[in-house]
Coordinates of C-alpha atoms in Angstrom, one line a residue:
X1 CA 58.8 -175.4 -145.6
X2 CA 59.0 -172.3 -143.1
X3 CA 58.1 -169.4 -145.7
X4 CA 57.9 -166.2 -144.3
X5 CA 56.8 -162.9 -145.8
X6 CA 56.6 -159.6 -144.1
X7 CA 56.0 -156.5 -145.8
X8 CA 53.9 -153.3 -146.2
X9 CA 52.3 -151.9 -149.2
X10 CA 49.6 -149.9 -151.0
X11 CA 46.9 -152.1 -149.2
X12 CA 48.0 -151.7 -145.9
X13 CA 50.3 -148.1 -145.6
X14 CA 49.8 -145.0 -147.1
X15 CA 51.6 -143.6 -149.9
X16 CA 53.5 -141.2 -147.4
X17 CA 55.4 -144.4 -145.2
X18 CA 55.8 -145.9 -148.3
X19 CA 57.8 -143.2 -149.8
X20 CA 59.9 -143.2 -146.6
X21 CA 60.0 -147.0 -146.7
X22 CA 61.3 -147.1 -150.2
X23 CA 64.8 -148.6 -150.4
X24 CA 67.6 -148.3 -153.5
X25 CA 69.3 -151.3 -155.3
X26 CA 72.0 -150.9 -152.5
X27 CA 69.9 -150.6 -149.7
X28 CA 67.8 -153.5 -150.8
X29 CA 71.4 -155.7 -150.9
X30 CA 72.4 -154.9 -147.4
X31 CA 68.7 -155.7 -146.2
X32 CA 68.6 -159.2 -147.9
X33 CA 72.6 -159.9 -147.0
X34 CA 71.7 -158.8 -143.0
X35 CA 68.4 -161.0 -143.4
X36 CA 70.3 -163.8 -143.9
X37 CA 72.6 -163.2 -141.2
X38 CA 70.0 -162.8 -138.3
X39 CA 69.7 -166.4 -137.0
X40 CA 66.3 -167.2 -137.8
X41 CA 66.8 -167.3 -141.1
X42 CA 68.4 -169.5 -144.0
X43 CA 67.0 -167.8 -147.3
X44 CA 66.0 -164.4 -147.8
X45 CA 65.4 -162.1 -150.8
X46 CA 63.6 -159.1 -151.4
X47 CA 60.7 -158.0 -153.7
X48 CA 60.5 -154.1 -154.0
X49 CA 58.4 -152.5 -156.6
X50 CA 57.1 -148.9 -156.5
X51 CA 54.4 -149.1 -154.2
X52 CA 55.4 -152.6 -152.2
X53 CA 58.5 -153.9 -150.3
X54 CA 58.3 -157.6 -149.0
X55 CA 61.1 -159.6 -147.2
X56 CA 61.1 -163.3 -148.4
X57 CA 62.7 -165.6 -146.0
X58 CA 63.2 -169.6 -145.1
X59 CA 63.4 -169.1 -141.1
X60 CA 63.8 -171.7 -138.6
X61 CA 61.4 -169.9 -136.1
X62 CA 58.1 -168.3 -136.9
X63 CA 58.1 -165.8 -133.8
X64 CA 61.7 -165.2 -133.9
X65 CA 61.4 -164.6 -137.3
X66 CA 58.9 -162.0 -137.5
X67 CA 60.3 -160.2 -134.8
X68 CA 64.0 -159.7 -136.6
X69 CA 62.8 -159.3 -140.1
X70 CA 60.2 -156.4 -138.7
X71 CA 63.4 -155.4 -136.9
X72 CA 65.5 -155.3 -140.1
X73 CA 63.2 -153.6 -142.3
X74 CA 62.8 -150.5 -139.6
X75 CA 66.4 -150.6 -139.6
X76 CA 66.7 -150.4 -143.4
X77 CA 64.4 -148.2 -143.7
X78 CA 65.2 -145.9 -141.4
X79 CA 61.3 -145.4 -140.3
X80 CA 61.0 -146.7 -136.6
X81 CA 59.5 -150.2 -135.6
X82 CA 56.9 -148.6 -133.5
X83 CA 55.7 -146.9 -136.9
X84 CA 56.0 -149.2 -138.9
X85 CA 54.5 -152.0 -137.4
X86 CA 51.2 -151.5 -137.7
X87 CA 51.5 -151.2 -141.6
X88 CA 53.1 -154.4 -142.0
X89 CA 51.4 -157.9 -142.9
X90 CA 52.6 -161.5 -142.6
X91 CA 52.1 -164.8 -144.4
X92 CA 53.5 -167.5 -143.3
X93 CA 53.6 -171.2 -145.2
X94 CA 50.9 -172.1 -147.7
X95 CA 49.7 -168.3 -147.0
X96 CA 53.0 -167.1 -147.7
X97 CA 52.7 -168.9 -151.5
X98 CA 49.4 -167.8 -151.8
X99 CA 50.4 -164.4 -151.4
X100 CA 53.3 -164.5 -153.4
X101 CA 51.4 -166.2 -156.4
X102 CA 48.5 -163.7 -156.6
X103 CA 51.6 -160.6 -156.3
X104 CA 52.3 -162.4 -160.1
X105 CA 49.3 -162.7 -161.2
X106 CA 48.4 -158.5 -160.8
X107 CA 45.8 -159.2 -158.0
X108 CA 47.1 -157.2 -155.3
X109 CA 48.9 -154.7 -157.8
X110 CA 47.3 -151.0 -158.0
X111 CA 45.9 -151.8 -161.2
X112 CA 45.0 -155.1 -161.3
X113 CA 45.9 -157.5 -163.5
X114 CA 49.3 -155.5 -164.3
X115 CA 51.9 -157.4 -166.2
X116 CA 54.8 -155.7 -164.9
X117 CA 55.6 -157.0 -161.5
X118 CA 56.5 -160.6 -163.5
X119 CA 59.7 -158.6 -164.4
X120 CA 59.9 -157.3 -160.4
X121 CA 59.6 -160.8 -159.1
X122 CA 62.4 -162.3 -161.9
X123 CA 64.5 -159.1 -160.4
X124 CA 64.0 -160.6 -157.2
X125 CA 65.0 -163.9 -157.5
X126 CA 67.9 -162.5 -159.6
X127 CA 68.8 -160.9 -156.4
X128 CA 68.7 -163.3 -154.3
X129 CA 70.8 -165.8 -156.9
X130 CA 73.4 -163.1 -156.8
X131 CA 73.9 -163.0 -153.2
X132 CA 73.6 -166.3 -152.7
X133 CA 70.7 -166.3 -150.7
X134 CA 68.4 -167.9 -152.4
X135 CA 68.1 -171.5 -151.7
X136 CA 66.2 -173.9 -152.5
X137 CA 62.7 -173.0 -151.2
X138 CA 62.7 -169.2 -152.6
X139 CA 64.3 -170.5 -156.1
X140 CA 61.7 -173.0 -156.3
X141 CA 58.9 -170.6 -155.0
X142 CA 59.6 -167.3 -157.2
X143 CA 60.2 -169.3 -160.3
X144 CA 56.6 -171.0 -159.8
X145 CA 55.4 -167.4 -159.1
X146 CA 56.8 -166.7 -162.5
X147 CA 55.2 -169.8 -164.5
X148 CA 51.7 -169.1 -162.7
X149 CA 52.1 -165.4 -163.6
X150 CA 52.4 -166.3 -166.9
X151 CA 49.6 -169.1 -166.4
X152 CA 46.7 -166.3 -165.5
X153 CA 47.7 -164.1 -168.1
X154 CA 47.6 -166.5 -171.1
X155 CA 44.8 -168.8 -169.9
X156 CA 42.4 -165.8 -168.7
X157 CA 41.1 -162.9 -169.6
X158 CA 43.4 -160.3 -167.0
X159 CA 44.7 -158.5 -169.3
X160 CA 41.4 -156.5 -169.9
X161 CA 41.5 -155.7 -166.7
X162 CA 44.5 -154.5 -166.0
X163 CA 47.0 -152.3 -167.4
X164 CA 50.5 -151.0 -166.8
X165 CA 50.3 -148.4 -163.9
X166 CA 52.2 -146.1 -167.1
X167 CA 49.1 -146.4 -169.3
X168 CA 46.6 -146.1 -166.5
X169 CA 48.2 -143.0 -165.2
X170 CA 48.4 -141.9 -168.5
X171 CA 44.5 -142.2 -168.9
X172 CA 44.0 -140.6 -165.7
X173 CA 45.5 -137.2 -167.3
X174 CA 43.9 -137.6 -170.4
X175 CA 40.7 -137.7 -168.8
X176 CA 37.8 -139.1 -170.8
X177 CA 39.9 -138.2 -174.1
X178 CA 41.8 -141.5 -175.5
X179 CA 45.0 -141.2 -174.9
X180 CA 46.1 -141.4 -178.5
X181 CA 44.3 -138.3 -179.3
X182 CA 45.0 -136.7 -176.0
X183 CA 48.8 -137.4 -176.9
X184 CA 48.6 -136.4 -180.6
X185 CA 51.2 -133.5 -181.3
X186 CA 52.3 -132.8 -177.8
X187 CA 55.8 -132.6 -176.6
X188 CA 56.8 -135.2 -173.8
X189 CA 59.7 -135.4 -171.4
X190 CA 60.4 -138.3 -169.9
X191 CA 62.9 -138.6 -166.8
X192 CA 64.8 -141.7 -166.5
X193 CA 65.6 -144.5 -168.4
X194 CA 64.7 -147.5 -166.4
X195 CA 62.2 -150.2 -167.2
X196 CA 59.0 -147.7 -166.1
X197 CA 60.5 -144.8 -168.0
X198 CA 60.9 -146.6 -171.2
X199 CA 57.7 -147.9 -171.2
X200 CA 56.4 -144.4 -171.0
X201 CA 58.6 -143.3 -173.4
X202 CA 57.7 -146.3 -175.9
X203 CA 54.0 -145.5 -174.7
X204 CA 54.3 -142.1 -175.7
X205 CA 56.0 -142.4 -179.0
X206 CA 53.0 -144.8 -180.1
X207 CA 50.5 -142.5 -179.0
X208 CA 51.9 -139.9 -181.4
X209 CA 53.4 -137.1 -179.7
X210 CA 55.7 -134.7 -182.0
X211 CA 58.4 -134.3 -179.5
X212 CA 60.0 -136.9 -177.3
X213 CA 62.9 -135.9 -175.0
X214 CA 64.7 -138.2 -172.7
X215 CA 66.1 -137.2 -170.0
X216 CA 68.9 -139.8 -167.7
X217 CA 72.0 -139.7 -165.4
X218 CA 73.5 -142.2 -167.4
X219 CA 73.5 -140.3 -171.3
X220 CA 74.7 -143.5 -173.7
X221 CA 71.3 -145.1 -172.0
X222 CA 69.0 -142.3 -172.7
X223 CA 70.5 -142.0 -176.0
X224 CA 70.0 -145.6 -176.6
X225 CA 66.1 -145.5 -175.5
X226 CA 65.6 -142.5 -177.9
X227 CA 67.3 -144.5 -181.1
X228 CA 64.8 -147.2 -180.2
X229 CA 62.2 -144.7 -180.6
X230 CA 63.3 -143.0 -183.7
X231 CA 60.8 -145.1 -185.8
X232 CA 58.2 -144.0 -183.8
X233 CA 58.4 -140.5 -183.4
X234 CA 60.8 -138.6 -185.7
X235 CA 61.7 -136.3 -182.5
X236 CA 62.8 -138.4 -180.4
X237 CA 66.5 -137.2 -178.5
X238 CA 68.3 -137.7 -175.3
X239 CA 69.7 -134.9 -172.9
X240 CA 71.6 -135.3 -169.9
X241 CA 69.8 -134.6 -166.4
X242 CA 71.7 -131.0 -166.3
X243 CA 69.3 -130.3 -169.1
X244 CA 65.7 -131.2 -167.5
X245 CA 65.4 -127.5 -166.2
X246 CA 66.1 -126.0 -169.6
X247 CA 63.7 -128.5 -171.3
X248 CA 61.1 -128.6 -169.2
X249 CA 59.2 -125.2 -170.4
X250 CA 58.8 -126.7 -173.8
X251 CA 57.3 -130.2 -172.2
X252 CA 53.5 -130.3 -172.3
X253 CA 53.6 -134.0 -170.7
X254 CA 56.4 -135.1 -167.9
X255 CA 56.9 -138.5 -167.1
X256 CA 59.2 -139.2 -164.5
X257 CA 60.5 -142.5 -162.6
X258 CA 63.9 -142.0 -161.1
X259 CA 65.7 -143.7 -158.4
X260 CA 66.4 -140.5 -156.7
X261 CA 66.1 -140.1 -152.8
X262 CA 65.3 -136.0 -153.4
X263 CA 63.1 -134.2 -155.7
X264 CA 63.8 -133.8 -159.3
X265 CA 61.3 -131.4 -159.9
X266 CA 61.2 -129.1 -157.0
X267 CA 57.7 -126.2 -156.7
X268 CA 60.7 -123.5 -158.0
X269 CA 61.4 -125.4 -160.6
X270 CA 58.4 -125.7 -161.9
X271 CA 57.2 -122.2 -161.4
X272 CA 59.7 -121.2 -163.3
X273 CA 59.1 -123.6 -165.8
X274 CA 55.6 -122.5 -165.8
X275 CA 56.8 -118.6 -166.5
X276 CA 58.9 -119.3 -169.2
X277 CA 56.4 -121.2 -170.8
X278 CA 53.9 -117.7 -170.4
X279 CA 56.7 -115.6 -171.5
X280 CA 57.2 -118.1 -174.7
X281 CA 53.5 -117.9 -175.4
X282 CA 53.2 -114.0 -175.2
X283 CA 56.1 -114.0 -177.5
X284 CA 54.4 -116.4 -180.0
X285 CA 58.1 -118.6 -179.5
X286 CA 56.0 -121.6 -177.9
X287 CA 55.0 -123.0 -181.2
X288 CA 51.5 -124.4 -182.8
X289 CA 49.8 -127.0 -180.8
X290 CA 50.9 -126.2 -177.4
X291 CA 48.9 -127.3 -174.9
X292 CA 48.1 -124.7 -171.9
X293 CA 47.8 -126.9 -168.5
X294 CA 50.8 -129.1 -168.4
X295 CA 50.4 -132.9 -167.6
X296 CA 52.9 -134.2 -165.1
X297 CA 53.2 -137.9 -164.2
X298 CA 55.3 -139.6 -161.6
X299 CA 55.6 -142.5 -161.0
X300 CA 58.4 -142.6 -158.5
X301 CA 58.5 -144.0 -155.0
X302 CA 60.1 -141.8 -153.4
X303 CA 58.3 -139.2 -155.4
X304 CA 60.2 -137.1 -157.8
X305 CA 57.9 -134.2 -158.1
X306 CA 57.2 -132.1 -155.7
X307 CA 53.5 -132.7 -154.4
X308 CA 53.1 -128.7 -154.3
X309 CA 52.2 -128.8 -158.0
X310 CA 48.9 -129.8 -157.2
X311 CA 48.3 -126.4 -156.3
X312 CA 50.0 -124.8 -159.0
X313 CA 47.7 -123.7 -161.7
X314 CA 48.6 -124.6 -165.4
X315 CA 50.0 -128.1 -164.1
X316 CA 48.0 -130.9 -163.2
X317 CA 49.8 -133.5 -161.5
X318 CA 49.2 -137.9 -161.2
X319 CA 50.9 -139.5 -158.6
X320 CA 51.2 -142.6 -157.1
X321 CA 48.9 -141.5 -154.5
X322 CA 46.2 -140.1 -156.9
X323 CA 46.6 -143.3 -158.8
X324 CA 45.8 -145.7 -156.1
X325 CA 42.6 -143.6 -155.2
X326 CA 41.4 -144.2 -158.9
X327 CA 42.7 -147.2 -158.8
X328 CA 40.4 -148.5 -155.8
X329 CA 37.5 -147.1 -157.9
X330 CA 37.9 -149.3 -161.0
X331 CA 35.7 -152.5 -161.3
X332 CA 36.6 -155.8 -160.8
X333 CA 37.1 -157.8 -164.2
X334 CA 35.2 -161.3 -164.2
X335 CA 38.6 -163.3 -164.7
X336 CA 39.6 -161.9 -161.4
X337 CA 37.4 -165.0 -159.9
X338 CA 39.1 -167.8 -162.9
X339 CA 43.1 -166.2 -161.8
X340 CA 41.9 -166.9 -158.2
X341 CA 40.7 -170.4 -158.9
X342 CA 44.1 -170.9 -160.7
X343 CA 45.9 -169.2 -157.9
X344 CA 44.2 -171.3 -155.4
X345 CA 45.1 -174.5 -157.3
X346 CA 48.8 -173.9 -158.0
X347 CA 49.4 -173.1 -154.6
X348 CA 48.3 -176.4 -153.6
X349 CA 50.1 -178.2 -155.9
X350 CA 53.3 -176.4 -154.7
X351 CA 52.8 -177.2 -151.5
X352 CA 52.2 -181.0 -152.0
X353 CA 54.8 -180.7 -154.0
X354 CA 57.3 -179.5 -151.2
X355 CA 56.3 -181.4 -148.6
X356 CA 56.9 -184.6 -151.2
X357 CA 60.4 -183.4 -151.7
X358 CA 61.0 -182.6 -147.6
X359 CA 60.8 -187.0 -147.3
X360 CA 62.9 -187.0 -150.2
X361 CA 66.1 -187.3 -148.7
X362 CA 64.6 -189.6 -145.9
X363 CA 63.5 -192.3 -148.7
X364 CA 67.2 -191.7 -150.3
X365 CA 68.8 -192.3 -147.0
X366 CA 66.7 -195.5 -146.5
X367 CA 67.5 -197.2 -149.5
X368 CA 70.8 -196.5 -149.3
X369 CA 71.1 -198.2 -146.1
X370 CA 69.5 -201.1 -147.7
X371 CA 71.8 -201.4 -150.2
X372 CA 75.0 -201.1 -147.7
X373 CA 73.4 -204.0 -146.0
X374 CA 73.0 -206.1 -148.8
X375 CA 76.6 -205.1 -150.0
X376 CA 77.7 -206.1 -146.7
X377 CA 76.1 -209.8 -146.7
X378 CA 77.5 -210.1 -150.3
X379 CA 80.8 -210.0 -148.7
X380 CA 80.2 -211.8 -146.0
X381 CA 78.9 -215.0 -148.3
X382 CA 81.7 -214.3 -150.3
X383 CA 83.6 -215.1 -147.2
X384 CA 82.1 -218.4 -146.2
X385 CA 81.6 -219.9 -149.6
X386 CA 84.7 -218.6 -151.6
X387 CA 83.6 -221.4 -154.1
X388 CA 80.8 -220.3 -155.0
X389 CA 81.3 -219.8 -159.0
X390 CA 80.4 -216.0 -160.8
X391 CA 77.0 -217.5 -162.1
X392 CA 75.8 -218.6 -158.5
X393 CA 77.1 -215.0 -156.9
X394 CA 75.6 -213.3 -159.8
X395 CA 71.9 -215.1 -158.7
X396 CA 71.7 -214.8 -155.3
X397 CA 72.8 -210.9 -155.2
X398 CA 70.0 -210.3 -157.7
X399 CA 67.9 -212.8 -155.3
X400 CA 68.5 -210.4 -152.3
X401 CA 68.3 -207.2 -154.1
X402 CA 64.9 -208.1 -155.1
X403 CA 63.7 -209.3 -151.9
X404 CA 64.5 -205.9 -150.0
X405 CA 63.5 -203.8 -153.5
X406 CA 60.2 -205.5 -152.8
X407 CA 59.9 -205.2 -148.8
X408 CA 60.8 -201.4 -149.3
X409 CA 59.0 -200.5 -152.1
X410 CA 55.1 -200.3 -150.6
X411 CA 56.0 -198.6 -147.5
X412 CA 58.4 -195.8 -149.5
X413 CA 55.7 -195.0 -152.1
X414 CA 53.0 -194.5 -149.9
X415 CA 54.8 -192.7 -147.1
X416 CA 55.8 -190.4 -149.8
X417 CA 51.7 -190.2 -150.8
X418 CA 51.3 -189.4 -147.3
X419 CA 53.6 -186.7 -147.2
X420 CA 52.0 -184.3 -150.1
X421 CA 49.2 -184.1 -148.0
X422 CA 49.1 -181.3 -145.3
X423 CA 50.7 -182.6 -142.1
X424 CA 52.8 -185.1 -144.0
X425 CA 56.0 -183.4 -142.8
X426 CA 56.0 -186.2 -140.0
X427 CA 56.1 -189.0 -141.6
X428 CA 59.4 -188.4 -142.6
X429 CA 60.8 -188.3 -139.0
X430 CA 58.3 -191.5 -138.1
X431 CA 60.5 -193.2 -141.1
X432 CA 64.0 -192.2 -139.6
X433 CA 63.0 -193.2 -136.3
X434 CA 61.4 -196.7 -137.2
X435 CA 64.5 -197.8 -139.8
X436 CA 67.0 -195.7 -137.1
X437 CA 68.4 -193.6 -140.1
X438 CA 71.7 -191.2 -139.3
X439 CA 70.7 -188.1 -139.2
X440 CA 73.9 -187.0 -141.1
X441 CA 73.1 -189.2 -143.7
X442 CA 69.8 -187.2 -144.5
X443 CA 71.4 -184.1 -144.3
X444 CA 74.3 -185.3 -146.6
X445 CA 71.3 -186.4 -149.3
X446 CA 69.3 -182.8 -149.1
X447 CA 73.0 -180.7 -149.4
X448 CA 73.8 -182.7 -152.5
X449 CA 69.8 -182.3 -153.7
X450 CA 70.2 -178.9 -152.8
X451 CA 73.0 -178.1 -155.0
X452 CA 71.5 -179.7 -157.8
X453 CA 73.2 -182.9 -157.4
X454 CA 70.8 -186.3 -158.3
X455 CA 70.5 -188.8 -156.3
X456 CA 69.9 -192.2 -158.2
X457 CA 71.1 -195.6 -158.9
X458 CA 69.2 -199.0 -157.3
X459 CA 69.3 -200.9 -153.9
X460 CA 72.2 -203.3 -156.3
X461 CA 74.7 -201.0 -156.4
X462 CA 76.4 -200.0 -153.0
X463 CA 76.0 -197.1 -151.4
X464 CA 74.3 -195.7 -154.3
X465 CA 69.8 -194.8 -153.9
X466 CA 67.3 -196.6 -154.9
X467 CA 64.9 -193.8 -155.7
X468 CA 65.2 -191.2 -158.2
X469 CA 64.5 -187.8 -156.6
X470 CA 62.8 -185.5 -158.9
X471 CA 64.4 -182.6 -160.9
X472 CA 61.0 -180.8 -161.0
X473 CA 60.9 -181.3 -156.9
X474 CA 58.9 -178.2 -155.4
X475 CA 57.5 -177.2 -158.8
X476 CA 53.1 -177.4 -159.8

């Protein structure tokens, strides 16, 4: 296994290189398709969330591979190498899994313990599936992530400690009001449709707000988010994004999470906004219960809103930027240390796990030499005792398949206890250089594991393995 991860986000670059570093679903394909291209590696996908992008890769060559995925990422980008750098981490093997496994669990998320990037690392290894890029290693490793993930959550207590980053920003514009009563009667607008709008959406409806207006680029799926939400609040309608201007002086909460590369809600805009809103309320047009600053969330990366409305009185304004200052304020939960422990252990197991399955194909290569040789002195007795009668055939195969079954059975199960532990990877080349296996022949055995093919069948049967190779291979 030569994981490598190399990536920037919330804990290492500010919110203004990440916004710049962001990259849309197109973007993110080129980067993963040119990954895999460069030379050093064999497997690459991407994880991009709002306030992370990580480059996943299989790579042949650690340095070599640093160096071109840093490369790629500044190309992709478009921010320059010589900025970039020094925001950027890498992991690299177990550290790599380690890294990858806590992402799932919400440990290095802005609000810890967060549920949602499960659904940004199943995107991810959808991606890579897709393309075609994901092979072995990253299928095995991001479908792990997944199961541990799902591990911390049901087995600890993370969950009180973290939140969606929609409900904490959420409480950070309520204040110390509950959002439920903060939310009570207002009149929301939520931008987009995606997975982070809809939860806002959904969020808001269940707080109880009287008026819930969707707005989306794409109208049938705005218009299908709002008939979700019809039994929820009775108010709930879709617009197209033409109509965000016009609806935005009657909004006393904004929600917004686009995949736009420009603003959405530009400082005009929102003075504007803002004046019609004043001229409603002199006229008496604005309507019972409307509130007089107007809460704006955005939860964009690249923002959507422009950051001038923090000084625009009457709005007050959560970012992403805002949210992971608060964020680094809140306390630690005490199942932080128990997902750790599990994080710690899983990783392990994966590992072992991996470098079992890397002698795989030596073992399977093995006994399939054995049982050409055995075919091969089969015929060759067939040859100088042509009498011999089915019976007599029929007991001394069995009589030599047993003898090398037992002479190869000791030294493959404990070379293969040898190589889960760390450093075992060599004992697989020790065993093709003492039995002089073909190289080919290995290969040939991890393309057909590789595609899913099993390898089975005894040292009787020519040409066939000995050894089962495990359909769980790679997984804790």
């Amino acid at each position: 296994m030569s994981l490598l991860v190399v990536g920037l986000s919330h804990r290492s670059a500010p919110v203004s290189v990440l916004e710049r570093a962001s990259l849309a679903a197109d973007q993110q394909t080129k980067l993963v398709q040119d990954s895999l291209a460069a030379e050093p590696a064999t497997e690459a996908t991407v994880l991009a969330t709002c306030n992370r992008i990580e480059l996943y890769a299989d790579v042949d060559k650690f340095h070599a591979g640093v160096a071109e995925l840093s490369t790629l990422l500044a190309q992709h980008t478009g921010v320059g190498l010589d900025e970039l750098t020094p925001y950027l981490y890498v992991h690299y093997e177990d550290r790599a899994v380690h890294h990858l496994f806590s992402v799932a669990c919400g440990l290095d998320s802005m609000v810890v313990g967060e549920g949602q990037i499960l659904g940004q690392i199943k995107d991810a290894l959808a991606l890579g599936q897709e393309l075609h890029t994901a092979g072995r290693l990253l299928n095995d490793l991001f479908q792990q992530a997944l199961r541990v993930g799902k591990r911390a959550h049901s087995e600890t207590g993370i969950d009180k400690a973290g939140q969606s980053l929609v409900t904490f920003g959420l409480e950070q514009l309520a204040g110390d009001t509950p959002v439920a009563d903060w939310a009570a009667g207002r009149r929301a607008l939520v931008i987009g449709a995606g997975s982070m709008s809809s939860l806002a959406a959904t969020t808001l409806a269940r707080a109880g707000v009287a008026e819930l207006v969707i707005a989306n680029r794409t109208l049938d799926r705005a218009r299908r988010l709002a008939e979700s939400l019809t039994g929820l609040v009775a108010g709930a309608r879709a617009v197209p994004m033409e109509r965000v201007a016009a609806e935005l002086p009657h909004a006393d909460v904004v929600v917004s999470c686009t995949g736009a590369t420009g603003l959405v809600l530009t400082a005009d805009m929102l003075t504007e906004a803002l004046d019609r809103r004043a001229e409603h309320r002199a006229e008496g047009a604005a309507g019972p219960g409307v509130a007089e600053t107007v809460a704006l969330l955005d939860l964009a990366m690249p923002r959507d809103i422009d950051a001038a409305a923090h000084r625009l009185a009457g709005l007050r304004l959560v970012d992403i930027e805002s949210l992971a200052e608060a964020a680094a304020d809140e306390p630690m939960a005490a199942d932080v240390d128990q997902v750790r422990a599990i994080v710690s252990a899983e990783v392990a197991a994966f590992g072992a796990a991996q470098r079992a399955a890397h002698i795989t194909p030596t073992v399977v290569a093995l006994r399939t030499m054995a049982a050409d040789v055995v075919a091969g002195e089969i015929a060759r007795l067939d040859g100088r005792l042509p009498d011999l009668d089915e019976r007599q055939r029929a007991e001394i195969t069995q009589t030599v398949r047993r003898v090398v079954d037992k002479l190869l059975h000791a030294p493959t199960v404990r070379v293969k206890q040898l190589a889960s532990t760390p450093g075992g990877a060599g004992y697989a080349d020790a065993l093709r250089e003492l039995f002089d296996l073909d190289p080919q022949a290995v290969a040939a055995v991890s393309r057909a594991d590789a595609n899913g093919t099993r390898s089975d069948g005894g040292v009787g049967r020519p040409g066939a393995a000995a050894v089962q190779t495990d359909p769980k291979r790679g997984r804790a």
